[in-house]
Coordinates of C-alpha atoms in Angstrom, one line a residue:
Chain I
M2 CA 25.3 1.7 4.3
T3 CA 23.6 -0.6 6.2
A4 CA 19.6 0.4 7.6
A5 CA 19.4 1.7 10.6
R6 CA 20.1 -0.4 13.8
V7 CA 17.4 -0.7 16.7
S8 CA 20.2 0.0 19.2
A9 CA 19.7 -1.3 23.3
P10 CA 19.0 1.7 25.1
L11 CA 19.4 0.7 29.0
G12 CA 16.4 -0.6 30.2
A13 CA 15.1 -2.3 27.3
T14 CA 14.8 -6.2 27.9
P15 CA 16.5 -8.7 24.9
A16 CA 13.6 -9.8 24.3
A17 CA 12.0 -6.9 23.7
T18 CA 15.4 -5.5 21.8
A19 CA 15.0 -8.4 19.8
A20 CA 11.5 -8.0 18.6
A21 CA 11.9 -4.2 18.0
A22 CA 14.1 -5.5 15.5
N23 CA 12.7 -8.1 14.1
V24 CA 10.0 -5.8 13.0
R25 CA 11.5 -4.1 12.0
A26 CA 14.0 -6.4 9.4
A27 CA 10.1 -6.7 8.3
V28 CA 9.4 -3.5 7.3
T29 CA 12.6 -2.7 5.6
S30 CA 11.7 -6.6 3.8
A31 CA 8.2 -4.8 2.6
C32 CA 9.3 -1.5 1.4
E33 CA 11.4 -2.7 -1.0
G34 CA 10.3 -2.2 -4.8
L35 CA 7.5 -0.6 -3.0
V36 CA 7.2 3.8 -3.9
Q37 CA 6.4 6.3 -1.0
R38 CA 4.8 3.9 0.2
E39 CA 6.7 3.7 3.7
T40 CA 4.8 5.3 6.0
L41 CA 2.0 2.8 5.0
V42 CA 3.5 -0.2 5.7
E43 CA 5.0 1.3 9.2
L44 CA 2.3 2.8 10.7
V45 CA 0.7 -1.3 9.9
A46 CA 3.5 -2.3 11.9
L47 CA 2.5 0.7 14.4
C48 CA -0.7 -0.5 15.0
A49 CA -0.5 -4.1 15.3
V50 CA 1.6 -3.1 18.6
A51 CA -0.6 -1.3 19.8
G52 CA -3.5 -3.2 19.2
E53 CA -5.3 -0.7 16.7
H54 CA -6.8 -0.4 14.0
L55 CA -5.9 1.9 10.3
L56 CA -7.9 3.4 8.0
V57 CA -6.2 4.3 5.2
I58 CA -8.1 6.8 2.3
G59 CA -6.6 7.2 -1.3
P60 CA -7.5 6.5 -5.1
P61 CA -7.7 2.9 -6.2
G62 CA -4.4 2.1 -8.1
T63 CA -2.2 3.4 -5.3
A64 CA -1.1 0.3 -3.8
K65 CA -2.6 0.4 -0.3
S66 CA -3.3 -3.1 -0.6
E67 CA 0.3 -4.8 -1.7
A68 CA 1.9 -2.4 1.0
V69 CA -0.7 -4.5 3.6
R70 CA 0.1 -7.6 1.8
R71 CA 4.1 -6.9 1.7
I72 CA 4.1 -6.2 5.6
A73 CA 1.1 -9.1 6.7
S74 CA 3.7 -11.4 5.0
R75 CA 6.8 -10.4 6.9
L76 CA 5.5 -10.2 10.5
G77 CA 2.9 -13.8 9.4
G78 CA 0.3 -14.8 11.0
S79 CA -3.0 -15.9 9.6
Y80 CA -4.4 -13.1 6.9
F81 CA -7.4 -12.3 5.8
E82 CA -8.1 -9.9 3.1
Y83 CA -11.7 -9.3 0.7
L84 CA -13.2 -6.2 -1.6
V85 CA -16.7 -5.3 -0.7
G86 CA -18.8 -4.3 -2.3
R87 CA -22.5 -3.0 -2.1
F88 CA -23.9 -6.8 -2.1
T89 CA -21.1 -8.3 -0.5
E90 CA -22.7 -11.0 1.9
P91 CA -21.5 -11.2 5.3
T92 CA -21.1 -14.7 4.4
E93 CA -18.2 -13.5 2.2
I94 CA -16.4 -11.7 5.1
F95 CA -17.3 -13.8 8.6
G96 CA -18.2 -17.5 6.8
P97 CA -21.1 -19.3 5.8
I98 CA -23.6 -21.5 8.0
D99 CA -22.9 -24.5 9.4
L100 CA -25.9 -26.3 8.1
R101 CA -25.3 -29.2 9.6
R102 CA -25.8 -26.9 13.5
L103 CA -28.9 -25.2 11.2
R104 CA -30.7 -29.1 10.7
E105 CA -30.2 -28.7 14.4
G106 CA -31.7 -25.5 15.1
V107 CA -28.5 -23.6 15.8
V108 CA -27.4 -20.5 13.7
E109 CA -23.3 -21.2 13.9
T110 CA -20.9 -19.8 11.2
E111 CA -17.9 -22.0 10.3
T112 CA -15.3 -19.1 10.3
S113 CA -12.2 -21.0 9.3
G114 CA -9.8 -19.4 7.2
M115 CA -11.8 -16.1 7.7
L116 CA -11.8 -12.9 9.0
P117 CA -13.0 -13.8 12.6
E118 CA -10.2 -16.3 12.7
A119 CA -7.5 -13.7 10.9
E120 CA -4.2 -11.7 13.0
L121 CA -4.2 -9.2 10.0
V122 CA -7.0 -8.3 7.7
F123 CA -7.5 -6.1 5.3
L124 CA -10.9 -4.2 3.9
D125 CA -10.6 -3.2 0.8
E126 CA -13.8 -0.1 0.1
I127 CA -15.0 -1.0 3.8
F128 CA -17.3 2.0 3.8
L129 CA -19.6 -0.2 0.8
G130 CA -20.4 -2.5 3.3
S131 CA -23.9 -3.1 4.4
T132 CA -25.2 -2.4 7.6
A133 CA -25.0 -6.2 9.0
I134 CA -21.3 -6.8 7.9
L135 CA -20.9 -2.8 9.3
N136 CA -22.5 -4.0 12.8
T137 CA -20.6 -7.6 13.5
L138 CA -17.4 -5.9 12.5
L139 CA -17.8 -2.9 15.2
G140 CA -17.6 -6.4 17.8
V141 CA -14.7 -7.1 16.1
L142 CA -12.6 -4.1 15.8
N143 CA -13.4 -3.2 19.6
E144 CA -14.1 -5.9 20.9
R145 CA -12.0 -8.6 19.3
V146 CA -15.6 -10.5 19.1
F147 CA -17.2 -12.2 17.0
R148 CA -20.6 -12.5 17.3
R149 CA -23.6 -14.0 15.1
G150 CA -26.2 -16.3 16.0
H151 CA -25.1 -18.6 18.2
T152 CA -22.2 -18.5 17.2
H153 CA -19.4 -15.9 20.1
L154 CA -15.7 -16.7 19.3
R155 CA -12.7 -14.5 20.4
C156 CA -11.1 -13.1 17.8
P157 CA -7.1 -13.5 17.6
L158 CA -7.4 -9.8 15.2
R159 CA -4.1 -8.1 16.1
V160 CA -4.7 -5.2 13.2
C161 CA -7.7 -4.2 11.1
V162 CA -6.8 -1.9 8.2
G163 CA -9.7 -0.7 5.8
A164 CA -9.3 0.9 2.8
S165 CA -11.5 3.5 1.1
N166 CA -11.1 6.1 -1.4
A167 CA -12.5 8.9 0.2
L168 CA -13.9 9.3 4.2
P169 CA -17.7 8.9 4.8
E170 CA -19.3 12.1 5.2
D171 CA -22.6 9.6 6.6
P172 CA -23.1 10.1 9.9
Q173 CA -23.4 6.4 10.6
L174 CA -20.4 5.4 8.7
A175 CA -18.1 8.4 10.2
A176 CA -19.0 6.8 13.6
F177 CA -17.8 3.5 12.6
A178 CA -14.9 5.1 10.8
D179 CA -14.3 7.0 14.1
R180 CA -13.0 3.5 14.9
F181 CA -10.2 3.2 13.6
L182 CA -7.8 5.4 15.6
A183 CA -5.2 5.8 13.2
R184 CA -5.5 7.6 9.8
T185 CA -3.2 7.9 6.7
F186 CA -3.8 9.8 3.7
I187 CA -2.5 8.7 0.6
E188 CA -1.5 9.9 -3.0
P189 CA -0.7 9.1 -6.0
I190 CA 3.2 8.9 -6.5
A191 CA 4.6 12.0 -7.8
D192 CA 6.3 13.0 -10.8
A193 CA 9.8 12.6 -9.4
G194 CA 9.7 9.3 -8.5
L195 CA 7.8 8.2 -11.8
E196 CA 11.6 6.6 -12.9
E197 CA 11.5 5.1 -9.9
L198 CA 7.4 3.6 -9.8
L199 CA 8.4 2.2 -13.3
T200 CA 11.4 0.6 -12.3
A201 CA 9.6 -0.9 -9.2
G202 CA 6.6 -2.0 -11.0
W203 CA 8.2 -3.8 -13.5
S204 CA 10.5 -5.7 -11.5
L205 CA 7.2 -6.8 -9.7
G206 CA 6.2 -8.9 -12.3
P207 CA 2.9 -11.1 -12.5
S208 CA 4.2 -11.9 -8.6
A209 CA 2.8 -8.5 -7.4
N210 CA -0.7 -9.9 -6.8
L211 CA -0.1 -13.0 -5.3
A212 CA -1.4 -13.4 -1.4
P213 CA 1.7 -13.7 1.3
S214 CA 3.7 -16.7 1.2
E215 CA 5.5 -18.2 4.4
S216 CA 8.9 -18.0 2.8
A217 CA 8.8 -14.2 3.3
Q218 CA 8.5 -14.0 6.5
V219 CA 11.1 -12.4 8.9
A220 CA 9.0 -11.3 11.6
S221 CA 6.1 -13.0 14.0
L222 CA 3.3 -12.7 15.9
H223 CA 5.1 -13.8 19.2
D224 CA 7.8 -10.0 18.4
L225 CA 4.4 -8.1 18.0
D226 CA 2.7 -9.9 21.4
T227 CA 6.3 -9.1 22.9
L228 CA 5.9 -5.3 21.9
A229 CA 2.7 -5.3 22.8
T230 CA 3.0 -6.7 26.6
T231 CA 6.3 -3.6 26.5
A232 CA 4.3 -0.9 25.5
R233 CA 1.2 -1.7 27.4
A234 CA 3.7 -2.1 30.8
M235 CA 4.9 1.5 30.2
D236 CA 4.7 4.5 32.5
L237 CA 2.8 7.1 30.1
G238 CA 3.0 9.4 32.8
P239 CA 6.3 11.7 31.9
V240 CA 4.9 12.3 28.1
R241 CA 0.9 13.1 29.1
G242 CA 1.8 16.6 30.3
Q243 CA 3.4 17.3 26.8
L244 CA 0.6 14.9 25.1
A245 CA -2.2 17.4 26.8
H246 CA -0.4 20.3 25.9
A247 CA -0.7 18.9 22.2
I248 CA -4.5 18.0 22.7
R249 CA -4.6 21.6 23.3
I250 CA -3.2 23.0 20.8
V251 CA -4.8 21.4 18.5
R252 CA -8.0 22.2 19.9
A253 CA -7.1 26.0 19.7
A254 CA -6.4 25.1 16.0
G255 CA -9.5 24.0 15.8
L256 CA -9.3 20.8 15.5
E257 CA -11.7 17.8 16.9
L258 CA -10.3 14.9 18.7
S259 CA -12.6 12.7 20.4
D260 CA -12.3 11.9 24.1
R261 CA -11.7 8.0 22.6
R262 CA -9.1 9.0 20.4
I263 CA -7.4 11.3 22.6
V264 CA -7.0 8.0 25.5
R265 CA -6.3 5.4 23.1
L266 CA -4.0 7.7 21.3
Q267 CA -1.9 6.7 24.2
H268 CA -2.1 3.3 22.9
L269 CA 0.1 4.2 19.8
I270 CA 2.6 6.6 21.7
A271 CA 3.4 3.5 23.8
A272 CA 4.2 1.1 20.8
A273 CA 6.1 4.1 19.1
A274 CA 8.5 3.8 21.6
A275 CA 8.1 -0.2 22.2
L276 CA 8.6 -0.6 18.5
A277 CA 12.1 2.5 19.6
G278 CA 13.4 -0.4 21.6
R279 CA 12.5 2.4 24.3
Q280 CA 11.2 1.4 27.9
Q281 CA 9.8 4.2 28.6
P282 CA 8.1 7.0 26.1
T283 CA 9.4 9.8 25.3
S284 CA 8.7 13.4 23.5
A285 CA 10.3 11.8 20.4
D286 CA 7.3 9.3 20.4
L287 CA 4.4 12.1 20.5
W288 CA 4.7 11.9 16.4
P289 CA 1.4 9.2 16.0
I290 CA -0.3 12.5 17.5
I291 CA -0.5 13.5 13.7
Y292 CA -2.1 10.2 12.5
A293 CA -4.6 10.3 14.9
L294 CA -6.1 13.2 13.7
P295 CA -8.9 12.6 11.5
T296 CA -8.6 14.3 8.2
Q297 CA -6.4 15.5 6.0
H298 CA -6.6 18.5 6.5
A299 CA -6.3 18.4 9.7
Q300 CA -3.1 16.3 9.9
R301 CA -1.6 19.3 7.5
L302 CA -2.6 21.4 9.8
G303 CA -1.2 19.5 12.9
R304 CA 1.9 19.5 11.9
D305 CA 2.6 23.4 11.4
V306 CA 0.6 23.3 14.6
L307 CA 3.1 21.0 16.3
R308 CA 6.4 21.8 14.8
E309 CA 7.8 22.7 17.9
L310 CA 7.0 19.7 19.9
L311 CA 7.5 17.2 18.0
A312 CA 10.7 18.6 16.5
T313 CA 12.6 16.1 18.8
S314 CA 10.5 13.4 17.2
H315 CA 12.7 10.0 16.4
S316 CA 12.2 6.1 15.1
P317 CA 15.0 4.1 14.5
A318 CA 11.8 1.5 13.4
L319 CA 9.3 3.5 11.4
V320 CA 11.5 6.3 10.3
A321 CA 9.2 7.3 7.7
A322 CA 6.0 7.3 10.1
A323 CA 7.9 9.7 12.4
A324 CA 10.1 12.3 9.4
E325 CA 6.6 12.3 7.8
S326 CA 4.4 13.7 11.2
S327 CA 6.8 15.5 12.5
L328 CA 8.5 17.6 10.1
G329 CA 11.6 18.1 12.1
P330 CA 15.2 18.1 11.5
R331 CA 15.9 14.4 13.0
A332 CA 13.3 12.5 11.7
R333 CA 14.4 14.3 8.3
G334 CA 18.2 13.3 8.8
E335 CA 17.5 9.6 9.4
R336 CA 15.0 9.9 6.2
L337 CA 16.9 10.6 4.2
L338 CA 20.0 8.7 5.5
R339 CA 18.0 5.7 4.2
E340 CA 17.2 7.4 1.0
A341 CA 20.4 7.7 0.5
S342 CA 21.5 4.6 1.3
A343 CA 18.9 2.4 -0.4
V344 CA 20.3 4.6 -4.0
L345 CA 23.7 3.5 -2.8
A346 CA 22.8 0.2 -3.1
Q347 CA 20.5 0.8 -6.3
A348 CA 24.1 0.5 -8.3
P349 CA 22.8 0.0 -12.0
S350 CA 23.7 -3.7 -13.0
T351 CA 26.2 -4.6 -16.3
V352 CA 24.1 -5.5 -19.1
Q353 CA 25.4 -9.5 -20.5
A354 CA 25.5 -8.9 -23.9
G355 CA 23.7 -7.3 -27.3
A356 CA 23.6 -4.6 -29.5
A357 CA 21.7 -2.9 -27.0
V358 CA 24.8 -3.1 -24.4
D359 CA 26.1 0.3 -24.2
D360 CA 22.6 2.3 -25.1
E361 CA 20.4 0.2 -21.9
R362 CA 23.4 0.1 -19.8
S363 CA 24.2 4.3 -20.3
Q364 CA 20.5 4.9 -19.3
S365 CA 20.5 2.7 -16.8
A366 CA 23.7 4.6 -15.3
A367 CA 21.5 7.8 -16.9
A368 CA 18.9 6.8 -14.7
W369 CA 20.8 6.4 -11.2
R370 CA 22.8 9.3 -11.9
L371 CA 19.5 11.6 -11.5
R372 CA 19.0 9.6 -8.2
L373 CA 22.1 10.2 -6.8
E374 CA 22.2 13.6 -7.7
S375 CA 18.1 14.1 -6.1
V376 CA 18.7 12.7 -2.6
A377 CA 22.5 14.6 -2.6
R378 CA 20.1 17.8 -3.9
E379 CA 17.8 17.1 -0.9
I380 CA 20.3 16.7 1.6
D381 CA 22.3 19.8 0.7
A382 CA 18.8 21.9 0.3
T383 CA 17.6 20.7 4.0
F384 CA 21.0 20.8 6.1
D385 CA 24.2 23.1 5.9
S386 CA 27.4 21.5 6.9
A387 CA 27.4 22.8 10.2
S388 CA 24.0 21.2 11.0
L389 CA 24.8 17.9 8.4
P390 CA 24.2 15.3 11.1
P391 CA 27.8 12.8 11.2
E392 CA 25.8 9.8 9.5
L393 CA 24.4 11.5 6.5
A394 CA 27.0 13.6 5.8
A395 CA 28.9 9.8 5.5
A396 CA 26.3 8.8 3.4
R397 CA 26.9 12.6 1.3
A398 CA 30.3 11.8 0.4
Q399 CA 29.6 8.5 -1.0
L400 CA 27.0 10.4 -2.9
A401 CA 29.0 12.9 -4.6
A402 CA 32.5 10.3 -4.3
Q403 CA 29.5 8.3 -6.7
L404 CA 28.9 10.9 -8.7
Q405 CA 32.2 12.1 -9.4
Q406 CA 33.3 9.1 -10.8
A407 CA 30.2 9.0 -13.2
S408 CA 31.1 13.0 -14.7
P409 CA 35.1 13.6 -12.6
A410 CA 35.3 16.9 -15.0
A411 CA 31.5 18.4 -14.3
T412 CA 30.8 17.3 -10.8
S413 CA 33.2 18.6 -8.1
S414 CA 34.7 22.6 -7.4
S415 CA 37.9 20.9 -5.9
Chain W
M5 CA 27.1 42.4 -6.8
S6 CA 29.4 42.6 -3.6
V7 CA 27.4 44.7 -0.6
G8 CA 30.1 47.1 0.2
G9 CA 29.8 47.1 4.8
P10 CA 27.2 45.7 6.7
L11 CA 23.7 46.3 6.2
L12 CA 23.0 45.3 9.3
P13 CA 24.5 42.9 11.7
L14 CA 23.3 39.5 10.4
E15 CA 22.6 36.8 12.3
L16 CA 22.5 33.3 11.0
T17 CA 20.9 30.5 12.0
P18 CA 20.1 26.2 11.2
R19 CA 16.0 27.1 9.6
R20 CA 14.1 24.5 11.8
E21 CA 12.4 23.6 8.4
P22 CA 14.0 24.6 5.1
L23 CA 12.7 26.4 3.0
E24 CA 11.5 24.8 -0.9
P25 CA 14.7 24.9 -3.0
Q26 CA 13.7 27.6 -6.4
A27 CA 17.1 28.6 -7.3
A28 CA 20.4 27.6 -6.8
A29 CA 24.1 28.9 -6.9
A30 CA 28.3 27.9 -7.1
L31 CA 30.7 30.7 -6.6
G32 CA 34.1 30.4 -7.8
P33 CA 35.4 27.4 -9.1
A34 CA 32.3 25.7 -8.2
A35 CA 30.6 28.3 -10.7
L36 CA 32.7 27.1 -13.9
A37 CA 32.1 23.8 -12.8
L38 CA 28.7 23.9 -12.2
A39 CA 28.5 25.3 -16.1
A40 CA 30.1 22.3 -17.1
H41 CA 27.8 19.8 -15.6
L42 CA 25.3 21.7 -16.5
L43 CA 26.7 21.6 -20.4
A44 CA 26.9 17.4 -20.0
R45 CA 23.4 17.5 -19.6
P46 CA 21.0 16.9 -22.3
A47 CA 19.9 19.9 -23.5
E48 CA 16.2 18.8 -23.6
A49 CA 16.7 19.2 -19.4
L50 CA 18.4 22.3 -19.2
H51 CA 15.2 23.9 -20.8
A52 CA 13.7 24.0 -17.4
L53 CA 16.3 26.3 -16.4
R54 CA 16.8 29.7 -16.3
G55 CA 20.2 31.4 -15.2
V56 CA 22.0 34.5 -14.4
A57 CA 25.6 34.6 -15.1
G58 CA 28.2 36.8 -13.5
A59 CA 32.2 36.5 -13.7
D60 CA 32.1 34.6 -10.4
V61 CA 28.7 33.5 -10.0
L62 CA 26.1 31.0 -11.7
A63 CA 22.9 30.9 -10.5
V64 CA 20.2 29.0 -11.8
L65 CA 16.1 29.9 -11.2
G66 CA 13.6 26.3 -12.0
A67 CA 12.0 23.6 -10.5
A68 CA 13.3 21.5 -7.1
S69 CA 13.5 18.6 -8.6
D70 CA 15.4 20.2 -11.7
L71 CA 18.0 22.0 -10.1
P72 CA 21.7 20.6 -10.5
W73 CA 23.5 19.4 -8.0
I74 CA 26.9 19.7 -7.8
D75 CA 29.8 19.9 -4.6
G76 CA 29.5 23.2 -3.3
I77 CA 26.0 24.5 -5.0
A78 CA 24.1 26.4 -2.6
Y79 CA 20.5 26.5 -2.8
F80 CA 17.6 29.6 -2.3
G81 CA 14.2 29.5 -1.4
R82 CA 11.7 32.0 -1.1
D83 CA 10.7 33.2 2.7
E84 CA 6.8 34.7 2.8
R85 CA 8.8 37.2 5.5
A86 CA 10.8 38.8 2.3
P87 CA 9.1 37.7 -0.8
R88 CA 11.2 39.6 -2.9
L89 CA 14.3 37.7 -2.0
L90 CA 15.9 34.0 -2.4
L91 CA 17.2 33.3 0.7
P92 CA 19.5 29.9 1.2
T93 CA 16.9 26.7 2.4
T94 CA 18.7 25.6 5.4
V95 CA 20.0 29.0 7.3
E96 CA 18.3 31.3 8.7
I97 CA 19.1 34.9 8.3
G98 CA 18.4 37.4 11.2
P99 CA 17.3 39.3 12.6
S100 CA 14.0 39.4 10.4
P101 CA 14.0 38.5 6.5
A102 CA 11.4 41.5 6.7
L103 CA 14.0 44.0 7.4
L104 CA 17.3 42.7 5.3
E105 CA 14.6 42.9 2.2
R106 CA 13.7 45.9 3.3
A107 CA 17.3 47.5 3.6
L108 CA 18.4 46.2 0.5
F109 CA 15.9 47.6 -2.1
A110 CA 16.1 51.2 0.0
R111 CA 19.8 51.0 -0.1
Y112 CA 19.9 49.6 -3.8
P113 CA 16.7 51.1 -5.3
H114 CA 17.7 49.9 -8.9
L115 CA 17.5 46.4 -8.1
L116 CA 14.5 43.6 -9.7
A117 CA 12.9 41.6 -7.4
P118 CA 13.9 37.9 -6.7
V119 CA 16.9 38.6 -5.3
L120 CA 19.4 36.0 -4.4
V121 CA 20.8 36.0 -1.6
V122 CA 24.1 35.1 -0.3
P123 CA 25.1 36.1 3.1
G124 CA 28.7 34.3 3.8
A125 CA 29.5 35.4 0.3
R126 CA 27.6 38.7 1.2
R127 CA 26.7 38.3 -2.2
V128 CA 23.3 38.8 -4.0
V129 CA 22.3 38.2 -7.4
P130 CA 19.9 40.1 -9.3
M131 CA 17.9 37.6 -11.3
A132 CA 15.1 39.2 -12.9
T133 CA 17.3 39.0 -15.5
A134 CA 17.6 35.6 -15.8
L135 CA 17.4 34.1 -19.3
P136 CA 17.1 30.3 -20.6
V137 CA 20.0 27.7 -20.1
E138 CA 21.4 26.9 -23.0
P139 CA 24.5 25.1 -24.4
A140 CA 25.8 28.3 -26.2
R141 CA 25.7 30.3 -23.2
L142 CA 27.0 27.6 -21.2
R143 CA 30.1 27.3 -24.3
A144 CA 30.7 31.7 -23.9
Y145 CA 30.5 31.3 -19.9
L146 CA 33.5 28.4 -19.7
E147 CA 35.4 30.1 -22.2
A148 CA 34.9 33.6 -21.2
P149 CA 38.9 34.8 -19.9

């Protein structure tokens, strides 16, 4: 079973369709080996197309930086990453002062290899930055312009991902945080995913913390720019009524969205449509609303109150993000299809030789069988036979066949 | 137990959002297949399950991640509108789960909650007396005439 295909609906340009397919491939590649981080990876791609920024909130050691690093390497472009601390100097992020020019009485910053020249940026513990750092960052985030002393530089920044353990409570920091339109909240891996986490973590080995390499690139900045152009050219008229209705529902539930966030949310919706291979957004592309809600509680409540409106959410390119935001059956089915495809592709390899051959193979097969059962269980607990999507029904049949093969006496009732 | 005659006309529609599974059940030949499947699991994996067995039904309670899977099994969860019932996770029972709950317990006052409802087969399975699932009990179930 292959990964979800990006089809070419009527009206989609070949260039946009190809770009969407490339970004989709980049997302799929970046997610390999990551456990339960698909939404984060997909949101980075969404924000890069939309020209917006992403805030990731989660405890330390939850693969936030690894996920961002991976998608950055697959998308190409220059990448800058830094762990911000209370005593971090602006020069560590923006570059040192050019001493030669300083002797001439001109304060210029040497930005080569630093944030102002990066196309994808990840700043960990971003709210620990000093006022000097955050004030300079504001200009970069809002206007894509770096200003410091005599240096005025237009920045090629596509997306800045900021990470923190928690949302800031300080009003000034909260105002800075509002510049990150999209937000996602990361939790440690649940118990059910621990075996997969251990397997994936061991497979990564010592290469886990290396900087992105050019050889990993799958898509390109040209693809991002093609999709961004497509998104900017879209007519959002057909969905503005539904979007306004959604905002009213959200407000009626007591959730606040600033006017700025409401207006800029349209960028995410248009980007979602472009990545889905559409020339114009539809109701299937409204799901980014959830990620524009500012807190974890707001996003949970938003999913609940917008359940009906987001029921048709669908993104062949951003499967996990659409499914997680909408709780809709179509998005859920696509997520399960992707999980079924992934686990079917993970059939355990044979062990070469040695006294432990049978034990290792047995344990490996048993672990795989448990993963097969887990996906089959979720499919049957989610869809009855009449409403099971055809592709998912085919995947289910493959799962059942593999489980039948593993235990012919005990698995099937037939 | 089978429910003699319709309590009220039931309407079955797909749920927009599935219930969290808290139980699983298999009927007919699938019940024996489920028993064999559970017997093939390591004994420690059965500790998380409690079950009820009948002539042609086997039902188990447990956390979603601990519930077994075989082809033909069905999953059940709690709808907050009918907390004494375990209802199919994928199907909404109309006109109202709350009415169904009241009607069942009014007609069968000796029933103890939770009660698993299999609408397609018009069966209800009282789960209050569920016992720990153990290999010896599974073998006895499989060997019973």
